[in-house]
CSV table of C-alpha atoms and ligand atoms in Angstrom, one decimal:
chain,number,residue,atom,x,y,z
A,1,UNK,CA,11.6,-82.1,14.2
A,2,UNK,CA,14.7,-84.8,14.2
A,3,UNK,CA,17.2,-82.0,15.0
A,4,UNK,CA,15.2,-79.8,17.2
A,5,UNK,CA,14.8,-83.2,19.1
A,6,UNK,CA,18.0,-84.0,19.2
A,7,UNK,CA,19.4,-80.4,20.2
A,8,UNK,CA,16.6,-80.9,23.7
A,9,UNK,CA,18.4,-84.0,24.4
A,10,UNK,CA,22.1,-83.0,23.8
A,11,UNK,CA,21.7,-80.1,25.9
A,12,UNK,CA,18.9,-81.2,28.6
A,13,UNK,CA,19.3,-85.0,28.4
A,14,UNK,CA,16.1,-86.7,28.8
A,15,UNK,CA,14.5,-84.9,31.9
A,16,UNK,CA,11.5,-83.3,31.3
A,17,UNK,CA,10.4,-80.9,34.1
A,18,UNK,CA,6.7,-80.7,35.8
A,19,UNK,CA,5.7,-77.7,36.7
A,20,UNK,CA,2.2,-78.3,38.4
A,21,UNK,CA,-0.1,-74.8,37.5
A,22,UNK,CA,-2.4,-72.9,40.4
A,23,UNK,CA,-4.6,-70.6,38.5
A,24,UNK,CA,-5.1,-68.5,41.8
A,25,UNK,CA,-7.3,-65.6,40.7
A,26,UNK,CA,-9.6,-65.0,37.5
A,27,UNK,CA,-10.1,-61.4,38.1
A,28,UNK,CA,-8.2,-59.1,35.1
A,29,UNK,CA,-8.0,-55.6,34.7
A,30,UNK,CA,-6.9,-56.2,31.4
A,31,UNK,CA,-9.3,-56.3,28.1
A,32,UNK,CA,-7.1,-58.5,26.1
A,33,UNK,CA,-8.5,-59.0,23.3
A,34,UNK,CA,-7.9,-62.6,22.6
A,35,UNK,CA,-8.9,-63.6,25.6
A,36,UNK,CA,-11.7,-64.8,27.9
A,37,UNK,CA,-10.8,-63.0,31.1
A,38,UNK,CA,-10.6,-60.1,30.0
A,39,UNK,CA,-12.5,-57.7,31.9
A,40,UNK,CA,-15.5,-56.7,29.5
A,41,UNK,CA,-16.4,-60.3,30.0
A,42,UNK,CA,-18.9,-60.3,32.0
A,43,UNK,CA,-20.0,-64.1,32.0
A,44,UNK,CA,-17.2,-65.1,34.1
A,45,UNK,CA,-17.7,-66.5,37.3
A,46,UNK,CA,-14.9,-64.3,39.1
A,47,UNK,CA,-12.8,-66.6,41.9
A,48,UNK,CA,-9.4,-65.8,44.0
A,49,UNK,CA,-7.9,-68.4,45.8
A,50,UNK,CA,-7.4,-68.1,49.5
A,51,UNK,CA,-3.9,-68.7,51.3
A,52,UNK,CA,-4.4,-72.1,52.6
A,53,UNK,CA,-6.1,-73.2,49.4
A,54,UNK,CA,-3.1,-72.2,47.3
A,55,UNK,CA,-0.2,-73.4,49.9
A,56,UNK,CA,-2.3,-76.8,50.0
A,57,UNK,CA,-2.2,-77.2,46.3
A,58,UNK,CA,1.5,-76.6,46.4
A,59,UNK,CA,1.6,-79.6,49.2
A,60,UNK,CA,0.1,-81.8,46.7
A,61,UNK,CA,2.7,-80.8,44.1
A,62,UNK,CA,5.4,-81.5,46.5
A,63,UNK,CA,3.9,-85.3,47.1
A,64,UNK,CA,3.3,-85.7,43.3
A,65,UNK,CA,7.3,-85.2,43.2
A,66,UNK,CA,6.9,-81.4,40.8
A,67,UNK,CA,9.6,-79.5,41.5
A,68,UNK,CA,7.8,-75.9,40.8
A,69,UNK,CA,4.8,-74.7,41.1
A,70,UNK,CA,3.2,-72.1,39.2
A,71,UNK,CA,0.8,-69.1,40.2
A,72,UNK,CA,-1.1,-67.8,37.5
A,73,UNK,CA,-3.7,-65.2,37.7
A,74,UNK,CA,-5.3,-62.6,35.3
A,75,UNK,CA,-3.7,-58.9,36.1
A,76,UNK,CA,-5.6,-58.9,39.8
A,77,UNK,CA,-4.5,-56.2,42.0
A,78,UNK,CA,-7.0,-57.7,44.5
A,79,UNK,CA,-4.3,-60.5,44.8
A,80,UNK,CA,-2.4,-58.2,46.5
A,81,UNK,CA,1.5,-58.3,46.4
A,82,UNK,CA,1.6,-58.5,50.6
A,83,UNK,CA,-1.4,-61.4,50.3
A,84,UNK,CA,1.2,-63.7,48.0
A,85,UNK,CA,4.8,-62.6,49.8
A,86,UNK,CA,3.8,-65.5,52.5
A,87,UNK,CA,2.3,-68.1,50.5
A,88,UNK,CA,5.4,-67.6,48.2
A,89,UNK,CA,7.7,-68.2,51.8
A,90,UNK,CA,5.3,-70.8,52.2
A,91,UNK,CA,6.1,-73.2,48.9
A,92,UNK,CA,9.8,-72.0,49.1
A,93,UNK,CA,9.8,-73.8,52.9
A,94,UNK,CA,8.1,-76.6,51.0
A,95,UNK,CA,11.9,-77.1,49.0
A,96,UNK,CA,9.6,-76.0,46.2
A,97,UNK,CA,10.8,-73.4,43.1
A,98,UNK,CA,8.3,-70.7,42.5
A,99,UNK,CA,7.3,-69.3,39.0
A,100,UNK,CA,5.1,-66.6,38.8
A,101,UNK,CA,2.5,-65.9,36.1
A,102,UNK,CA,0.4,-62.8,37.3
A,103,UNK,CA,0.9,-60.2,34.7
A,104,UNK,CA,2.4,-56.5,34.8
A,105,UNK,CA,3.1,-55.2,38.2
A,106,UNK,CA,4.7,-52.9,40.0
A,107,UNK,CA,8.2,-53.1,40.5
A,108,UNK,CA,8.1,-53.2,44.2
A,109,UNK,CA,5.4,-55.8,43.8
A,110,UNK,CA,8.2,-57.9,41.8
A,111,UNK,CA,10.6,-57.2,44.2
A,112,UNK,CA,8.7,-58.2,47.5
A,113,UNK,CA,8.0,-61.1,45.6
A,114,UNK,CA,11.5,-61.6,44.7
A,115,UNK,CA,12.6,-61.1,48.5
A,116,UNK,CA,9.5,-63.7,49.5
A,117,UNK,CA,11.7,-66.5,47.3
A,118,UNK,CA,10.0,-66.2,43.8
A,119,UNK,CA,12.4,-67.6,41.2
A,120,UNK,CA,10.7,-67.2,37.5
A,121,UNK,CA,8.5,-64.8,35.7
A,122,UNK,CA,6.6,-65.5,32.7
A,123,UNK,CA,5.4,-62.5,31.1
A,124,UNK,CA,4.8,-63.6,27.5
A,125,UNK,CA,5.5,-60.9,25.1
A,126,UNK,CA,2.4,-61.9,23.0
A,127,UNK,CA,3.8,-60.2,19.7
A,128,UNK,CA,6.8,-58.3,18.6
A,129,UNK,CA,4.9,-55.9,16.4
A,130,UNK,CA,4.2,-52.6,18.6
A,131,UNK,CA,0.9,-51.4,16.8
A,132,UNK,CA,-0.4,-54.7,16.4
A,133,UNK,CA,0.2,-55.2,20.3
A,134,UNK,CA,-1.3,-51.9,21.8
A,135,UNK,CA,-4.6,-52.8,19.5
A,136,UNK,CA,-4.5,-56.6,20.9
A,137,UNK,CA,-3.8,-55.1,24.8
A,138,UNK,CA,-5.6,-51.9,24.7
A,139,UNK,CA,-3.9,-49.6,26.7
A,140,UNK,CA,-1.0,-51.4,27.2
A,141,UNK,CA,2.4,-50.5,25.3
A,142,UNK,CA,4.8,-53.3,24.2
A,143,UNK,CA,8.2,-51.4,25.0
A,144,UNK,CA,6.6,-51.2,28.8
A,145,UNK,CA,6.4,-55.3,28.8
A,146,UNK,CA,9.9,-55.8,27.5
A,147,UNK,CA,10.6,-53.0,30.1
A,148,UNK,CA,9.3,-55.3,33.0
A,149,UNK,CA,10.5,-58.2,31.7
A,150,UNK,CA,14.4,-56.6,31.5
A,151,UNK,CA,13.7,-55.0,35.5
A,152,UNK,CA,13.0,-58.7,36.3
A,153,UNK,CA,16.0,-60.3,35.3
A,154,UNK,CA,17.9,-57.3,37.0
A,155,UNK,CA,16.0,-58.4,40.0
A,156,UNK,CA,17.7,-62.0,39.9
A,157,UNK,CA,14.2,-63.6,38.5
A,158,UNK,CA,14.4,-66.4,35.9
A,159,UNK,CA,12.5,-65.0,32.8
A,160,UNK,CA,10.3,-65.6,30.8
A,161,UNK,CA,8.8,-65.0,27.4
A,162,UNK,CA,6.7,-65.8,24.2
A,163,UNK,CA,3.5,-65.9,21.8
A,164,UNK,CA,0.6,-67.5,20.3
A,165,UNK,CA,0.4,-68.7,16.9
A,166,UNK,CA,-2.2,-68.0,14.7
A,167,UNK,CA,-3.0,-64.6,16.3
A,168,UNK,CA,-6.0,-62.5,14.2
A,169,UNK,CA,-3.6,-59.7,12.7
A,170,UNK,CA,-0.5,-61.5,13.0
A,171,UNK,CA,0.5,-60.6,9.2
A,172,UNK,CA,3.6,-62.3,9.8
A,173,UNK,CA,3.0,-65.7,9.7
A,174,UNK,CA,6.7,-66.8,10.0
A,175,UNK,CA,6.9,-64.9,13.7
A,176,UNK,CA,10.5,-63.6,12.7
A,177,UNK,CA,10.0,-60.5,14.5
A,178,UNK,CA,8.7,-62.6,17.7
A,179,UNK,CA,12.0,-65.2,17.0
A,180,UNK,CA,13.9,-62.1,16.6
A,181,UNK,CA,13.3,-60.2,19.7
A,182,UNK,CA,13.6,-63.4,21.2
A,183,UNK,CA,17.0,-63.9,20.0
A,184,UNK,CA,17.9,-61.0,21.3
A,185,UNK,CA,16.5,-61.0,24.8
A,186,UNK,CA,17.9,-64.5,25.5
A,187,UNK,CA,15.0,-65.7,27.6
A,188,UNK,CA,15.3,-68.5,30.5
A,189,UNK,CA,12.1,-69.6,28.8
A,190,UNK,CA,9.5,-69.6,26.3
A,191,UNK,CA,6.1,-70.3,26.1
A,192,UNK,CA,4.5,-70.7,22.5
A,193,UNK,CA,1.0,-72.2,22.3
A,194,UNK,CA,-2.1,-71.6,19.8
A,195,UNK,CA,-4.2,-69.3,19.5
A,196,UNK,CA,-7.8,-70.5,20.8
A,197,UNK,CA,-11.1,-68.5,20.1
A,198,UNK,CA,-12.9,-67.7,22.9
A,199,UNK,CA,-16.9,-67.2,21.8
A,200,UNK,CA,-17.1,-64.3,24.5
A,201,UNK,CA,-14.8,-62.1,22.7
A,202,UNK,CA,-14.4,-59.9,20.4
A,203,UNK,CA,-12.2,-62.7,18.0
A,204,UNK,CA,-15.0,-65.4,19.0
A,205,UNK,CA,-15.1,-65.9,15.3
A,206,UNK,CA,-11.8,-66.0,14.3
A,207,UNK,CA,-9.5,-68.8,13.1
A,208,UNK,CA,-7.0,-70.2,15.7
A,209,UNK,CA,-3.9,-71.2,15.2
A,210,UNK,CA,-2.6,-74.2,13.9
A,211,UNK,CA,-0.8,-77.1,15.0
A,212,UNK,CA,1.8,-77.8,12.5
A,213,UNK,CA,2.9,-73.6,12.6
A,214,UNK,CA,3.0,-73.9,16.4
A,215,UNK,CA,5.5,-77.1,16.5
A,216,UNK,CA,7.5,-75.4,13.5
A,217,UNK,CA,8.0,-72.6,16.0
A,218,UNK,CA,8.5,-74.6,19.2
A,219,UNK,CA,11.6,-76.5,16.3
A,220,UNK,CA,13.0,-73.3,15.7
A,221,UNK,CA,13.3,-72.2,18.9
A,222,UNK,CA,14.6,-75.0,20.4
A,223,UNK,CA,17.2,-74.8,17.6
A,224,UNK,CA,17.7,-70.6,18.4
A,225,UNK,CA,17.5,-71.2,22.2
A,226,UNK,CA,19.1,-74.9,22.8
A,227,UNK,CA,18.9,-74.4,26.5
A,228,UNK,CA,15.4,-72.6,27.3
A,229,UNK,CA,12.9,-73.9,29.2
A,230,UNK,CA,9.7,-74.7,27.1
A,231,UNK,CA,6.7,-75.9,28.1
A,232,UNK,CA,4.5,-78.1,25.9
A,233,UNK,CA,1.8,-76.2,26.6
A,234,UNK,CA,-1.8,-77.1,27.9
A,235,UNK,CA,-3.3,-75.1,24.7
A,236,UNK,CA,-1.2,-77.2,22.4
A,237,UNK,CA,-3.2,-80.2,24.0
A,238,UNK,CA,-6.5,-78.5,24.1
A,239,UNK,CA,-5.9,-78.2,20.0
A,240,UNK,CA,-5.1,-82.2,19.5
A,241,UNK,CA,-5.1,-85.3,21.3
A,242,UNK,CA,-1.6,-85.9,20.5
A,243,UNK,CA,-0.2,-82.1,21.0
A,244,UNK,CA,1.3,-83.0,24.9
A,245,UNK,CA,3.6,-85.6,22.9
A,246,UNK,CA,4.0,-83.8,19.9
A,247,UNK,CA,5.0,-80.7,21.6
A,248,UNK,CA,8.2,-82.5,24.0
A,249,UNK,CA,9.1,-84.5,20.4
A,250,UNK,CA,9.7,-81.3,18.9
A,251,UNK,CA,11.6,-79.8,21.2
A,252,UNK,CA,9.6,-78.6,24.8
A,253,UNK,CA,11.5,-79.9,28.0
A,254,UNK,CA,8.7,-79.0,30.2
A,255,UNK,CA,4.8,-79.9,31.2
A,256,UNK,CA,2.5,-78.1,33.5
A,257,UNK,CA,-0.4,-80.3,34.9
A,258,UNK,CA,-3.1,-78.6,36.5
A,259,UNK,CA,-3.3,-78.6,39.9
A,260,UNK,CA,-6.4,-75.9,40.4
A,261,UNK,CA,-8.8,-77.3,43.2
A,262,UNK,CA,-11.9,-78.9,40.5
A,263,UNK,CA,-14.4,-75.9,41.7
A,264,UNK,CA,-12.8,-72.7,40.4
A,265,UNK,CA,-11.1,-74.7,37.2
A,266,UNK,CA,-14.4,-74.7,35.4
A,267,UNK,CA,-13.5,-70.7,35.4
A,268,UNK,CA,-10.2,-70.1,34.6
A,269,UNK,CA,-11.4,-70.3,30.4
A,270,UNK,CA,-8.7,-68.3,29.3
A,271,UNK,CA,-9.6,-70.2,25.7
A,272,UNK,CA,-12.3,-72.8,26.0
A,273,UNK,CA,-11.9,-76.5,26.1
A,274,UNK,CA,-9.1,-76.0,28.6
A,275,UNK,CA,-11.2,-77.3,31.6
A,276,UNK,CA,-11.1,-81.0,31.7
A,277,UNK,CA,-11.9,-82.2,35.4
A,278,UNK,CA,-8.6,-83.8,35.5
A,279,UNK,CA,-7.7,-85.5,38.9
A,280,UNK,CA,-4.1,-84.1,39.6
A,281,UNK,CA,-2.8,-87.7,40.6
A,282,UNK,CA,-4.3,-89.0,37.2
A,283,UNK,CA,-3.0,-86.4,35.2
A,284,UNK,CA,0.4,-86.9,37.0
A,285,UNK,CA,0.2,-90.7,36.0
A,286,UNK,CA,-0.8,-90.3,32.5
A,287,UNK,CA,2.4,-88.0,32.3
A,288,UNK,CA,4.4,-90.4,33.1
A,289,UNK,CA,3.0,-93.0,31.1
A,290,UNK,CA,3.4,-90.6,28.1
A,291,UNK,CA,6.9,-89.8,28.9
A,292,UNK,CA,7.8,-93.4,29.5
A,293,UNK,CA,6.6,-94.4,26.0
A,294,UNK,CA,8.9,-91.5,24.3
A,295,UNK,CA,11.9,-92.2,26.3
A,296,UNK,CA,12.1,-89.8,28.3
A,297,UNK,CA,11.7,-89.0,32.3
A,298,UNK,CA,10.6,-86.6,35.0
A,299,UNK,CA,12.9,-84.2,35.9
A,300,UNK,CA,14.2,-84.0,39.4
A,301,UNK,CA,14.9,-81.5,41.5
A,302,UNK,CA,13.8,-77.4,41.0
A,303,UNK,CA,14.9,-77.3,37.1
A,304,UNK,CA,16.2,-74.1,37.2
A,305,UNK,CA,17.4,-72.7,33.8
A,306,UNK,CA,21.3,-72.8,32.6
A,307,UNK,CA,21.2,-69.4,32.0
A,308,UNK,CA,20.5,-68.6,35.2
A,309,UNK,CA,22.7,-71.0,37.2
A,310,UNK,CA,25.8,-69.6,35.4
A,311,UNK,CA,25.0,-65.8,35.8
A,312,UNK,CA,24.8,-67.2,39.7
A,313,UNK,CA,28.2,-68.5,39.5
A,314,UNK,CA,30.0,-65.6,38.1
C,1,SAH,N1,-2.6,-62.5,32.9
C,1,SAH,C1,-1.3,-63.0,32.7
C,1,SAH,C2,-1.2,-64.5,32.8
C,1,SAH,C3,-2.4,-65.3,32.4
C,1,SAH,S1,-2.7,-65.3,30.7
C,1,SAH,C4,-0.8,-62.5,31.4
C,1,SAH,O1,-1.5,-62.2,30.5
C,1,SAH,O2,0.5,-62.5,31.3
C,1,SAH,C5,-1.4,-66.4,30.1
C,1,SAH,C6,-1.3,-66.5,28.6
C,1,SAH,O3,-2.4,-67.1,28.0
C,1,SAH,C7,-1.1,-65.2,27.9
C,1,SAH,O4,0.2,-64.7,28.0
C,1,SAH,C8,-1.6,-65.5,26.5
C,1,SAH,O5,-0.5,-65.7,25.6
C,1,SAH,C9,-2.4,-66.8,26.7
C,1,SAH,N2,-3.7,-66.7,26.1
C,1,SAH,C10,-4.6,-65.8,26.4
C,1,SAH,N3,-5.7,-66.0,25.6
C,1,SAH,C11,-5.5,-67.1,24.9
C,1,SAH,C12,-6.3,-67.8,23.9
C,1,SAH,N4,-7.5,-67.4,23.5
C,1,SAH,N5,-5.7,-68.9,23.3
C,1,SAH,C13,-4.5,-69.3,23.7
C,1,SAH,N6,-3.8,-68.7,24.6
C,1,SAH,C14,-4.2,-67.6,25.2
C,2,SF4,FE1,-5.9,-60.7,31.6
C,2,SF4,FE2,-3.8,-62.2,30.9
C,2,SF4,FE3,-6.2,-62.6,29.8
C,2,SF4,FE4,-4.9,-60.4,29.2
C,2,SF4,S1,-4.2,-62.5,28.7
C,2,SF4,S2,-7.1,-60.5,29.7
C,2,SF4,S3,-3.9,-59.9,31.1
C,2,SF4,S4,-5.7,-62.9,31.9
């Protein structure tokens, strides 16, 4: 923990960046199974977020001071790709960075979005182990993900990548495959949280994964990766009361409070106990306070990643 620690600050300082989270639409095409959007689901109570609703969420981030926002959504082609291009122009008037976290598209999707002002992609890889991946995202191949996620970076996004600890049928408990593929890809980011069991799928029963494995990983990558973006992610606090702080001491730079409007967040149960009826402005204060105690700050300013700034330059 000391060194990976000590490698975020030497490289990052003591900044860590807010990224405030929209979780626009609930719809999925997908049947992940791991997850509790996933399209067999039927006890979801299916939401998108209108326009206005979404560019006045981003207004809030801008007062709160967060220099991104985030749009996440299940895979919903119903958000359509010409519905986002001007709430995307919208934030970016704002002086606002845009990361977008709305599964596999199209590539002219990505690329409308990408001429709109869109800055960074997450597309988690989920696992680096192809079988165990087409059987976790039926239908859906691996080599097609890393596929997207190399057309995105040719397309001037910010990318980025990562897993979930603990994952039913993850033999390798160790992730050296997911570290490996990670070394290689060289991601502006990476996302690593736990595992959560949602009842209303098929790995309701399952064990999740573990706190301890997940900040190992978050240590090593930090270590592998010493300027990547990583968030200390919201499933990581969901696990323990501590994880938020736990997660930035062993090496995450960044946080992503919730900025959902209260009605649709109930919804968005990716994993359960995610939906805490959080005020955004308290949430933004407890940050703060929680940063303040561990020495370190909120970052100013978009937070793009280093990566990116120098292939900019040259
Ligand atoms: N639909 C998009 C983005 C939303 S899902 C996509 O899948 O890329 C965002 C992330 O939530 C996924 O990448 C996955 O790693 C994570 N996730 C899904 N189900 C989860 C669960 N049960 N516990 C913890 N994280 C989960
Ligand atoms: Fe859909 Fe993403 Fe959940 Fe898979 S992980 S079911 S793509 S929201």
């Amino acid at each position: 923990m000391a060194r990976a620690d000590q490698v975020r600050r030497k490289h990052l300082g003591n900044a860590v960046h807010f990224r405030g989270l929209v979780e626009i639409s609930n719809h999925c095409r997908c049947n992940c199974l791991y997850c509790g959007l996933r399209r067999d689901n039927e006890k979801v109570r299916r939401y998108r977020m209108k326009p206005e609703e979404i560019l006045s969420c981003a207004r809030l981030a801008k007062k709160l001071g967060y220099g991104t926002v985030v749009l996440q959504s299940g895979e919903d082609p119903g958000c359509s790709a010409e519905m986002l291009a001007p709430v995307i122009r919208g934030i970016k008037r704002m002086g606002l960075a845009v990361t977008l976290s709305l599964g596999e598209r199209e590539a002219e999707e990505y690329k409308l979005w990408k001429d709109a002002g869109a800055d960074r992609y997450l597309l988690r890889h989920e696992t680096a182990d192809p079988e165990l991946y087409g059987y976790l995202r039926p239908g859906r191949r691996l080599a097609d993900r890393l596929a997207d996620l190399i057309l995105l970076r040719q397309m001037g996004y910010q990318v980025g990548m990562g897993f979930m600890t603990g994952l039913p049928g993850a033999e390798d408990r160790g992730c050296r495959a997911d570290l490996k593929l990670m070394r290689e890809m060289r991601p502006d980011m990476v996302g690593i949280g736990p595992f959560i069991p949602h009842p209303d799928t098929p790995f309701g029963r399952e064990q999740g994964g573990e706190l301890s494995e997940t900040l190992r990983m978050i240590a090593r990558v930090r270590l592998m990766l010493p300027y990547a973006h990583m968030p200390s992610t919201t499933a990581l606090a969901t696990l323990h009361p501590q994880g938020r702080l736990l997660g930035l001491q062993y090496g995450a730079d960044v946080v992503m409070p919730n900025l959902t409007p209260a009605e649709y967040r109930e919804d968005y149960t990716i994993y359960p106990g995610k939906a805490k009826p959080y005020d955004p402005c308290n949430e933004y204060r407890s940050l703060v306070k929680l940063l303040d105690e561990c020495g370190l700050v909120m970052g100013k300013g978009p937070g793009h990643s280093i990566f990116y700034e120098r292939r900019r330059k040259k």
